[in-house]
């Protein structure tokens, strides 16, 4: 089944011809690379190559793993686009006996970075290289230019760089791909990308809920507003597509499509991993956690339906702030959500010795990926200057933006609370902003409570050492 290409000529192999694997293989072929392809279900392979049209000349199909491996130039580069978890471990077991020193295998799925670290260490013992690579942009991104977050060794990056820089999205000619650090760095950065994606999507949905439920706006009118916002500082892929989907009509009924979609959101795990890893690292990515929680509660449709007539809202409806306030509130929440994501990245970089380059991460997210936005260009710029105390939200340009938008976020959250409309991400963003700008918080009382019941001790403001209180137990 070798399509006429001399053995050993393919520059890269793609295993897994599902949506993302096919799109990446076609992108590589389109850019002139010779790509060996194969798939677990071998009957897909011929269909894929037949449908590739003129690009088939750059695709070498194989129906056995051995032939696929033998069809690659050495040292080999093999990209796996298969389900994460056990299938990847099984694949590693099957392919490693066929590989040689210096070969690289890449997992391009949304894998848990702990698995990636384990696999990297395991393959390193056999002088093989394992790359965890985050790929963002969905099917169309994969086909025409994704953003890619690459982990692994320098050796693998040297092999991969020419291919990935060519097939990636470009932001003003700058390829949206880079080698971000060793072992699990690429998958971790992709995980946090997805966490930010969750928070951003939920914040947009909360603004939609306010317009729909507090001011009775029809879907198309909200969509038109988002489309208009996409020409301003909120410009981003997610605001753009939100505008489009809100203006779409169901061809069968003539009803706005979103009005017919059940309000139960799925999730595959990356948002949840971000929140979990943040907590493990001593952080709290509260906007991301709020977005993950909102999806979980959305799934409890039956409970919510039963609870609605039983739990009195006791609201005090007030008028919705104007659309300029809503726009600014969304901007503030977006800045704070991104800042939390970058804090998680910094904490992980310190913990795992990745030396993550924050401006570069912001740069490779400016095009191709799902969270691409003009804000990311501003964040990259802010990161390039010395950040006061290493904090993005203290960068002069970011502070100035928060200064002009936080009042709006406060008004919008206050209105949502008065009206009984849940805005978990908007309110988490505001609560974090208020926590981080409060020099003297309230945990002195927590310390006193801990000392009372557990003799944990506390530090005093006026002298050094560990102290206990004069509690009257
Ligand atoms: C991307 C997306 C993509 C996908 C995830 C998250 O960057 O292209 O993040 O990886 O949307 O599968 O999806 P869930 O919402 O299903 O968790």
Short mmCIF file of C-alpha atoms and ligand atoms in Angstrom, two decimals:
data_model
loop_
_atom_site.label_atom_id
_atom_site.label_comp_id
_atom_site.label_asym_id
_atom_site.label_seq_id
_atom_site.Cartn_x
_atom_site.Cartn_y
_atom_site.Cartn_z
CA UNK A 1 0.00 0.00 0.00
CA UNK A 2 3.06 2.26 -0.20
CA UNK A 3 1.98 5.04 -2.55
CA UNK A 4 5.02 4.98 -4.81
CA UNK A 5 7.34 6.83 -2.47
CA UNK A 6 10.75 5.28 -1.86
CA UNK A 7 11.10 3.78 1.59
CA UNK A 8 12.56 6.09 4.19
CA UNK A 9 11.51 9.29 2.49
CA UNK A 10 8.67 10.52 4.65
CA UNK A 11 9.76 13.36 6.92
CA UNK A 12 7.07 12.73 9.48
CA UNK A 13 4.50 10.07 10.26
CA UNK A 14 0.97 10.76 11.44
CA UNK A 15 -0.79 7.96 13.30
CA UNK A 16 -4.50 8.58 13.81
CA UNK A 17 -6.66 9.93 10.99
CA UNK A 18 -9.55 11.27 13.02
CA UNK A 19 -10.59 14.91 12.67
CA UNK A 20 -7.43 16.49 14.06
CA UNK A 21 -4.93 13.93 12.75
CA UNK A 22 -6.31 14.14 9.19
CA UNK A 23 -6.31 17.93 9.24
CA UNK A 24 -2.70 18.10 10.48
CA UNK A 25 -1.53 15.52 7.93
CA UNK A 26 -3.20 17.49 5.12
CA UNK A 27 -1.70 20.73 6.41
CA UNK A 28 1.78 19.17 6.31
CA UNK A 29 1.20 17.68 2.85
CA UNK A 30 -0.10 21.03 1.63
CA UNK A 31 3.12 22.62 2.80
CA UNK A 32 5.20 20.20 0.77
CA UNK A 33 6.19 17.73 3.48
CA UNK A 34 6.21 14.02 2.76
CA UNK A 35 3.90 12.47 5.34
CA UNK A 36 3.50 8.77 6.14
CA UNK A 37 -0.01 8.07 7.43
CA UNK A 38 -1.73 5.21 9.14
CA UNK A 39 -4.68 4.49 11.37
CA UNK A 40 -5.85 1.77 13.74
CA UNK A 41 -8.94 1.15 11.59
CA UNK A 42 -7.07 0.51 8.35
CA UNK A 43 -10.14 0.96 6.13
CA UNK A 44 -10.08 4.71 6.90
CA UNK A 45 -6.65 5.12 5.31
CA UNK A 46 -7.65 4.65 1.67
CA UNK A 47 -10.68 6.92 2.05
CA UNK A 48 -8.50 9.61 3.59
CA UNK A 49 -5.92 9.47 0.81
CA UNK A 50 -8.60 9.32 -1.91
CA UNK A 51 -10.25 12.43 -0.49
CA UNK A 52 -6.91 14.27 -0.27
CA UNK A 53 -7.03 14.90 -4.07
CA UNK A 54 -3.77 16.39 -5.38
CA UNK A 55 -2.23 16.32 -1.89
CA UNK A 56 -2.16 12.51 -2.07
CA UNK A 57 1.22 12.75 -3.82
CA UNK A 58 2.71 13.88 -0.49
CA UNK A 59 0.97 11.21 1.58
CA UNK A 60 2.35 7.69 1.97
CA UNK A 61 -0.30 5.35 3.34
CA UNK A 62 0.64 2.26 5.32
CA UNK A 63 -1.59 -0.40 6.75
CA UNK A 64 0.85 -1.87 9.25
CA UNK A 65 2.77 -0.25 12.06
CA UNK A 66 6.01 -1.88 10.93
CA UNK A 67 5.71 -0.56 7.37
CA UNK A 68 4.72 2.87 8.70
CA UNK A 69 7.83 3.05 10.90
CA UNK A 70 10.07 1.72 8.13
CA UNK A 71 8.70 4.34 5.76
CA UNK A 72 10.13 7.20 7.79
CA UNK A 73 13.45 8.98 7.40
CA UNK A 74 15.66 8.57 10.47
CA UNK A 75 15.86 9.81 13.15
CA UNK A 76 12.11 9.41 12.99
CA UNK A 77 9.38 11.83 13.96
CA UNK A 78 5.95 10.30 14.59
CA UNK A 79 2.90 12.29 15.57
CA UNK A 80 0.13 10.42 17.38
CA UNK A 81 -3.34 11.94 17.20
CA UNK A 82 -5.23 9.34 19.20
CA UNK A 83 -7.37 9.39 22.35
CA UNK A 84 -5.41 10.28 25.49
CA UNK A 85 -4.84 7.91 28.36
CA UNK A 86 -4.62 4.15 27.98
CA UNK A 87 -4.58 4.12 24.11
CA UNK A 88 -1.38 6.21 24.18
CA UNK A 89 0.30 3.85 26.65
CA UNK A 90 -0.69 0.87 24.51
CA UNK A 91 0.64 2.59 21.41
CA UNK A 92 3.97 3.32 23.11
CA UNK A 93 4.26 -0.35 24.06
CA UNK A 94 3.62 -1.42 20.47
CA UNK A 95 5.85 1.06 18.70
CA UNK A 96 8.95 1.35 20.88
CA UNK A 97 10.41 -2.04 19.85
CA UNK A 98 10.34 -0.78 16.26
CA UNK A 99 12.17 2.49 16.98
CA UNK A 100 15.85 3.46 17.09
CA UNK A 101 17.93 5.74 19.27
CA UNK A 102 17.12 9.39 18.59
CA UNK A 103 13.59 8.82 17.30
CA UNK A 104 10.85 11.12 18.61
CA UNK A 105 7.22 10.30 19.22
CA UNK A 106 4.75 13.10 19.78
CA UNK A 107 1.43 12.99 21.58
CA UNK A 108 -0.64 15.77 20.00
CA UNK A 109 -3.76 15.13 22.08
CA UNK A 110 -5.05 16.88 25.19
CA UNK A 111 -3.09 14.61 27.54
CA UNK A 112 -2.63 15.06 31.25
CA UNK A 113 0.89 16.47 31.72
CA UNK A 114 1.60 14.02 34.55
CA UNK A 115 1.22 11.19 32.01
CA UNK A 116 3.49 13.08 29.64
CA UNK A 117 6.19 13.44 32.31
CA UNK A 118 5.96 9.74 33.11
CA UNK A 119 6.14 8.73 29.44
CA UNK A 120 9.04 11.10 28.73
CA UNK A 121 11.07 9.58 31.57
CA UNK A 122 10.20 6.06 30.45
CA UNK A 123 11.22 6.66 26.83
CA UNK A 124 14.37 8.53 27.83
CA UNK A 125 15.60 5.30 29.46
CA UNK A 126 15.49 3.76 25.98
CA UNK A 127 17.21 6.76 24.32
CA UNK A 128 13.91 7.71 22.72
CA UNK A 129 12.26 11.12 22.87
CA UNK A 130 8.70 11.83 23.84
CA UNK A 131 7.06 15.16 23.05
CA UNK A 132 3.80 16.31 24.61
CA UNK A 133 2.41 18.86 22.20
CA UNK A 134 -0.70 20.97 22.75
CA UNK A 135 -2.52 21.73 19.50
CA UNK A 136 -5.19 24.40 19.53
CA UNK A 137 -7.55 25.74 16.94
CA UNK A 138 -9.95 22.89 16.31
CA UNK A 139 -10.23 21.21 12.91
CA UNK A 140 -9.90 24.36 10.82
CA UNK A 141 -6.90 25.50 12.85
CA UNK A 142 -5.22 22.13 12.40
CA UNK A 143 -5.83 22.27 8.64
CA UNK A 144 -4.81 25.86 7.99
CA UNK A 145 -2.59 26.84 10.92
CA UNK A 146 -2.90 25.85 14.57
CA UNK A 147 -1.13 27.26 17.60
CA UNK A 148 1.15 24.58 19.05
CA UNK A 149 2.72 24.30 22.47
CA UNK A 150 5.69 21.95 22.39
CA UNK A 151 7.38 20.16 25.29
CA UNK A 152 10.22 17.66 25.28
CA UNK A 153 13.93 17.70 24.52
CA UNK A 154 16.01 20.15 22.46
CA UNK A 155 16.85 17.22 20.16
CA UNK A 156 13.16 16.72 19.33
CA UNK A 157 12.60 20.44 18.86
CA UNK A 158 15.46 20.55 16.35
CA UNK A 159 13.72 17.76 14.42
CA UNK A 160 10.27 19.29 14.64
CA UNK A 161 10.91 22.99 14.28
CA UNK A 162 11.04 23.26 10.46
CA UNK A 163 7.79 21.35 10.06
CA UNK A 164 5.87 22.96 12.91
CA UNK A 165 6.95 26.51 12.12
CA UNK A 166 5.77 25.99 8.55
CA UNK A 167 2.36 24.53 9.35
CA UNK A 168 1.53 26.79 12.32
CA UNK A 169 -0.64 29.87 12.40
CA UNK A 170 1.28 33.11 11.95
CA UNK A 171 0.81 36.37 13.81
CA UNK A 172 2.35 39.04 11.58
CA UNK A 173 4.75 36.38 10.18
CA UNK A 174 5.68 35.10 13.64
CA UNK A 175 4.94 31.35 13.87
CA UNK A 176 2.53 30.53 16.70
CA UNK A 177 4.55 27.57 17.93
CA UNK A 178 7.51 27.17 20.23
CA UNK A 179 9.45 24.79 22.40
CA UNK A 180 8.27 25.78 25.86
CA UNK A 181 10.14 23.43 28.17
CA UNK A 182 11.02 19.84 28.96
CA UNK A 183 8.73 16.82 29.41
CA UNK A 184 5.16 17.92 30.26
CA UNK A 185 5.59 21.67 29.64
CA UNK A 186 3.74 21.72 26.31
CA UNK A 187 0.77 19.74 27.59
CA UNK A 188 0.62 21.79 30.77
CA UNK A 189 0.55 25.07 28.83
CA UNK A 190 -2.20 23.65 26.61
CA UNK A 191 -4.16 22.59 29.70
CA UNK A 192 -4.00 26.12 31.09
CA UNK A 193 -4.91 27.50 27.65
CA UNK A 194 -8.06 25.41 27.88
CA UNK A 195 -8.70 26.58 31.44
CA UNK A 196 -8.57 30.18 30.25
CA UNK A 197 -10.81 29.15 27.35
CA UNK A 198 -13.40 27.81 29.81
CA UNK A 199 -13.35 31.04 31.86
CA UNK A 200 -13.59 33.22 28.76
CA UNK A 201 -16.49 31.22 27.32
CA UNK A 202 -18.38 31.28 30.60
CA UNK A 203 -17.83 35.04 31.10
CA UNK A 204 -19.29 35.67 27.63
CA UNK A 205 -22.22 33.38 28.46
CA UNK A 206 -22.86 35.30 31.69
CA UNK A 207 -23.10 38.62 29.82
CA UNK A 208 -25.51 36.87 27.41
CA UNK A 209 -27.58 35.66 30.39
CA UNK A 210 -27.82 39.17 31.81
CA UNK A 211 -29.02 40.65 28.53
CA UNK A 212 -31.46 37.78 27.95
CA UNK A 213 -32.86 37.40 31.47
CA UNK A 214 -32.54 40.87 33.01
CA UNK A 215 -33.39 42.87 29.89
CA UNK A 216 -35.25 40.44 27.60
CA UNK A 217 -32.92 40.88 24.63
CA UNK A 218 -33.53 38.38 21.81
CA UNK A 219 -30.59 36.20 20.80
CA UNK A 220 -29.93 37.93 17.49
CA UNK A 221 -29.73 41.36 19.14
CA UNK A 222 -27.18 40.04 21.66
CA UNK A 223 -25.29 38.44 18.76
CA UNK A 224 -25.20 41.76 16.92
CA UNK A 225 -23.83 43.45 20.04
CA UNK A 226 -21.06 40.85 20.36
CA UNK A 227 -20.24 41.26 16.68
CA UNK A 228 -19.93 45.00 17.26
CA UNK A 229 -17.73 44.42 20.33
CA UNK A 230 -15.49 42.25 18.20
CA UNK A 231 -14.38 45.41 16.41
CA UNK A 232 -13.09 46.89 19.67
CA UNK A 233 -10.81 45.92 22.55
CA UNK A 234 -12.68 42.63 23.09
CA UNK A 235 -11.69 41.43 19.62
CA UNK A 236 -11.22 37.68 19.87
CA UNK A 237 -12.21 34.43 18.26
CA UNK A 238 -14.60 33.55 21.11
CA UNK A 239 -16.46 36.88 20.99
CA UNK A 240 -16.59 36.62 17.19
CA UNK A 241 -18.10 33.12 17.17
CA UNK A 242 -20.49 34.02 20.00
CA UNK A 243 -21.82 36.84 17.81
CA UNK A 244 -22.24 34.42 14.92
CA UNK A 245 -23.92 31.59 16.81
CA UNK A 246 -26.37 33.95 18.51
CA UNK A 247 -27.48 35.25 15.11
CA UNK A 248 -27.98 31.81 13.57
CA UNK A 249 -31.52 30.51 12.98
CA UNK A 250 -32.71 26.92 13.04
CA UNK A 251 -33.73 26.18 9.42
CA UNK A 252 -36.50 23.79 10.56
CA UNK A 253 -38.33 26.11 12.95
CA UNK A 254 -37.08 29.60 12.17
CA UNK A 255 -36.22 29.97 15.88
CA UNK A 256 -32.84 31.31 17.01
CA UNK A 257 -30.66 28.19 17.15
CA UNK A 258 -29.32 28.90 20.66
CA UNK A 259 -32.87 29.02 22.03
CA UNK A 260 -33.30 25.38 21.01
CA UNK A 261 -30.08 24.11 22.54
CA UNK A 262 -30.32 22.43 25.96
CA UNK A 263 -28.38 24.29 28.63
CA UNK A 264 -26.17 21.35 29.61
CA UNK A 265 -22.48 21.73 28.80
CA UNK A 266 -20.00 18.88 28.46
CA UNK A 267 -16.34 18.91 29.38
CA UNK A 268 -13.48 16.58 28.62
CA UNK A 269 -11.22 17.40 31.55
CA UNK A 270 -8.62 20.05 30.72
CA UNK A 271 -10.48 22.89 32.49
CA UNK A 272 -10.87 20.70 35.56
CA UNK A 273 -7.17 19.74 35.45
CA UNK A 274 -6.21 23.44 35.41
CA UNK A 275 -8.27 24.11 38.54
CA UNK A 276 -6.91 20.99 40.27
CA UNK A 277 -3.28 21.69 39.39
CA UNK A 278 -3.69 25.32 40.46
CA UNK A 279 -4.81 24.15 43.91
CA UNK A 280 -1.98 21.62 44.13
CA UNK A 281 0.49 24.40 43.29
CA UNK A 282 -0.91 26.60 46.08
CA UNK A 283 -2.80 28.82 43.66
CA UNK A 284 -6.49 29.33 43.10
CA UNK A 285 -7.51 29.91 39.53
CA UNK A 286 -10.94 30.88 40.80
CA UNK A 287 -12.29 32.13 37.45
CA UNK A 288 -11.37 28.83 35.80
CA UNK A 289 -12.73 26.82 38.70
CA UNK A 290 -15.96 28.83 38.51
CA UNK A 291 -16.27 28.04 34.82
CA UNK A 292 -15.67 24.32 35.40
CA UNK A 293 -18.24 24.37 38.22
CA UNK A 294 -20.76 26.21 36.03
CA UNK A 295 -20.51 23.41 33.46
CA UNK A 296 -20.97 20.79 36.18
CA UNK A 297 -24.06 22.53 37.57
CA UNK A 298 -25.38 22.95 34.04
CA UNK A 299 -25.46 19.16 33.81
CA UNK A 300 -27.79 18.95 36.79
CA UNK A 301 -30.73 19.95 34.65
CA UNK A 302 -33.28 17.83 36.52
CA UNK A 303 -32.31 19.24 39.91
CA UNK A 304 -32.38 22.80 38.61
CA UNK A 305 -35.77 22.28 37.04
CA UNK A 306 -37.17 20.86 40.27
CA UNK A 307 -35.55 23.56 42.38
CA UNK A 308 -36.78 26.57 40.39
CA UNK A 309 -40.34 26.63 41.79
CA UNK A 310 -39.18 25.60 45.27
CA UNK A 311 -36.35 28.02 46.02
CA UNK A 312 -37.55 31.62 46.25
CA UNK A 313 -35.11 34.02 44.64
CA UNK A 314 -36.01 37.02 46.83
CA UNK A 315 -34.47 39.30 44.25
CA UNK A 316 -34.43 43.04 44.11
CA UNK A 317 -34.34 43.63 40.34
CA UNK A 318 -32.42 46.68 39.23
CA UNK A 319 -31.81 48.04 35.75
CA UNK A 320 -29.00 46.44 33.80
CA UNK A 321 -25.99 48.76 33.37
CA UNK A 322 -25.55 50.07 29.81
CA UNK A 323 -23.77 48.06 27.13
CA UNK A 324 -20.54 50.05 27.59
CA UNK A 325 -20.45 48.80 31.17
CA UNK A 326 -21.16 45.23 30.06
CA UNK A 327 -18.35 45.45 27.52
CA UNK A 328 -15.91 46.84 30.09
CA UNK A 329 -16.97 44.26 32.67
CA UNK A 330 -16.25 41.44 30.23
CA UNK A 331 -12.87 43.02 29.49
CA UNK A 332 -11.97 43.22 33.19
CA UNK A 333 -13.02 39.60 33.78
CA UNK A 334 -11.04 38.48 30.74
CA UNK A 335 -7.89 40.25 31.95
CA UNK A 336 -8.25 38.73 35.43
CA UNK A 337 -8.96 35.24 34.05
CA UNK A 338 -5.85 35.37 31.85
CA UNK A 339 -3.78 36.73 34.74
CA UNK A 340 -4.85 33.79 36.90
CA UNK A 341 -3.92 31.37 34.12
CA UNK A 342 -0.46 32.91 33.80
CA UNK A 343 0.02 32.70 37.58
CA UNK A 344 -0.68 28.97 37.39
CA UNK A 345 1.86 28.68 34.56
CA UNK A 346 4.46 30.52 36.64
CA UNK A 347 3.85 28.33 39.67
CA UNK A 348 4.17 25.16 37.55
CA UNK A 349 7.28 26.51 35.83
CA UNK A 350 8.92 27.00 39.23
CA UNK A 351 7.78 23.60 40.49
CA UNK A 352 8.85 21.59 37.45
CA UNK A 353 11.87 23.68 36.39
CA UNK A 354 10.49 24.50 32.98
CA UNK A 355 11.63 28.14 32.73
CA UNK A 356 8.43 28.94 30.87
CA UNK A 357 8.75 32.09 28.80
CA UNK A 358 5.53 33.99 29.55
CA UNK A 359 5.77 36.63 26.80
CA UNK A 360 6.42 33.87 24.29
CA UNK A 361 3.41 31.89 25.49
CA UNK A 362 1.23 34.99 25.12
CA UNK A 363 2.72 35.48 21.63
CA UNK A 364 2.01 31.97 20.38
CA UNK A 365 -1.59 32.35 21.57
CA UNK A 366 -2.14 35.46 19.41
CA UNK A 367 -3.24 33.44 16.37
CA UNK A 368 -4.48 29.96 15.57
CA UNK A 369 -5.76 28.99 19.00
CA UNK A 370 -9.23 29.20 20.50
CA UNK A 371 -8.39 32.02 22.95
CA UNK A 372 -6.68 34.20 20.35
CA UNK A 373 -7.46 37.85 20.98
CA UNK A 374 -5.98 41.31 20.81
CA UNK A 375 -5.65 41.16 24.60
CA UNK A 376 -2.95 38.51 24.20
CA UNK A 377 -0.84 40.91 22.18
CA UNK A 378 -1.19 43.47 24.98
CA UNK A 379 -0.30 40.84 27.58
CA UNK A 380 2.79 39.80 25.59
CA UNK A 381 3.84 43.45 25.49
CA UNK A 382 3.26 43.85 29.24
CA UNK A 383 5.28 40.69 29.99
CA UNK A 384 8.22 41.98 27.95
CA UNK A 385 8.70 44.87 30.40
CA UNK A 386 9.78 44.10 33.95
CA UNK A 387 6.61 43.22 35.82
CA UNK A 388 6.30 44.91 39.21
CA UNK A 389 6.68 42.06 41.75
CA UNK A 390 6.37 39.63 38.82
CA UNK A 391 2.62 40.30 38.66
CA UNK A 392 0.89 40.81 35.34
CA UNK A 393 -1.96 42.77 36.92
CA UNK A 394 0.59 45.27 38.29
CA UNK A 395 2.06 46.05 34.87
CA UNK A 396 1.33 49.75 34.19
CA UNK A 397 -0.62 49.10 30.98
CA UNK A 398 -2.71 46.33 32.55
CA UNK A 399 -3.36 48.35 35.69
CA UNK A 400 -4.55 51.21 33.52
CA UNK A 401 -6.99 48.88 31.75
CA UNK A 402 -8.31 47.49 35.00
CA UNK A 403 -8.66 51.02 36.35
CA UNK A 404 -11.06 51.88 33.55
CA UNK A 405 -13.03 48.62 33.64
CA UNK A 406 -13.23 47.35 37.20
CA UNK A 407 -15.97 49.82 38.20
CA UNK A 408 -18.10 48.41 35.40
CA UNK A 409 -17.43 44.85 36.57
CA UNK A 410 -18.53 45.90 40.06
CA UNK A 411 -21.77 47.43 38.73
CA UNK A 412 -22.51 44.44 36.52
CA UNK A 413 -21.88 41.87 39.28
CA UNK A 414 -23.96 43.94 41.74
CA UNK A 415 -26.85 44.02 39.28
CA UNK A 416 -26.59 40.29 38.60
CA UNK A 417 -26.71 39.60 42.34
CA UNK A 418 -29.74 41.89 42.81
CA UNK A 419 -31.52 40.19 39.93
CA UNK A 420 -30.59 36.64 41.03
CA UNK A 421 -28.75 35.86 37.80
CA UNK A 422 -25.73 33.62 38.42
CA UNK A 423 -22.44 35.08 37.21
CA UNK A 424 -19.85 32.76 38.76
CA UNK A 425 -16.91 33.79 36.59
CA UNK A 426 -17.58 37.54 36.66
CA UNK A 427 -17.98 37.45 40.45
CA UNK A 428 -14.92 35.20 40.95
CA UNK A 429 -12.85 37.63 38.90
CA UNK A 430 -14.02 40.56 41.02
CA UNK A 431 -13.51 38.69 44.31
CA UNK A 432 -9.96 37.85 43.28
CA UNK A 433 -9.27 41.44 42.26
CA UNK A 434 -10.54 42.67 45.62
CA UNK A 435 -8.58 40.00 47.52
CA UNK A 436 -5.30 40.69 45.79
CA UNK A 437 -5.55 44.47 46.29
CA UNK A 438 -6.39 44.23 50.00
CA UNK A 439 -3.21 44.65 52.02
CA UNK A 440 -4.82 43.63 55.32
CA UNK A 441 -7.30 40.84 54.82
CA UNK A 442 -9.33 38.85 57.31
CA UNK A 443 -7.21 35.72 57.74
CA UNK A 444 -5.90 37.03 61.07
CA UNK A 445 -9.21 35.68 62.38
CA UNK A 446 -8.64 32.35 60.58
CA UNK A 447 -5.27 32.11 62.31
CA UNK A 448 -6.85 32.83 65.68
CA UNK A 449 -9.51 30.16 65.06
CA UNK A 450 -6.83 27.63 64.05
CA UNK A 451 -4.82 28.39 67.12
CA UNK A 452 -7.93 28.10 69.31
CA UNK A 453 -8.92 24.63 68.16
CA UNK A 454 -5.59 23.20 67.09
CA UNK A 455 -2.85 25.26 68.74
CA UNK A 456 -1.41 25.90 65.28
CA UNK A 457 0.20 29.16 66.39
CA UNK A 458 0.38 32.44 64.49
CA UNK A 459 2.76 35.24 63.62
CA UNK A 460 2.22 38.62 65.27
CA UNK A 461 2.40 41.94 63.44
CA UNK A 462 4.47 43.51 66.18
CA UNK A 463 7.14 40.87 66.94
CA UNK A 464 8.86 37.80 65.45
CA UNK A 465 8.28 34.17 66.31
CA UNK A 466 5.39 31.75 66.62
CA UNK A 467 2.77 32.71 69.18
CA UNK A 468 -0.37 31.39 70.83
CA UNK A 469 -3.39 33.38 71.93
CA UNK A 470 -4.78 33.95 75.41
CA UNK A 471 -7.93 32.03 74.49
CA UNK A 472 -10.47 31.30 77.15
CA UNK A 473 -11.18 27.72 76.09
C1 LIG B 1 -8.54 23.91 21.33
C2 LIG B 1 -9.63 23.43 22.21
C3 LIG B 1 -9.81 21.98 22.08
C4 LIG B 1 -11.10 21.51 22.71
C5 LIG B 1 -10.95 20.83 24.00
C6 LIG B 1 -11.71 21.35 25.20
O1 LIG B 1 -7.66 24.55 21.89
O2 LIG B 1 -8.59 23.68 20.13
O3 LIG B 1 -9.37 23.72 23.56
O4 LIG B 1 -8.66 21.33 22.52
O5 LIG B 1 -12.09 22.37 22.63
O6 LIG B 1 -11.34 19.56 23.66
O7 LIG B 1 -12.98 20.88 25.12
P1 LIG B 1 -14.08 20.58 26.21
O8 LIG B 1 -14.88 21.84 26.27
O9 LIG B 1 -14.83 19.46 25.60
O10 LIG B 1 -13.44 20.19 27.50
#
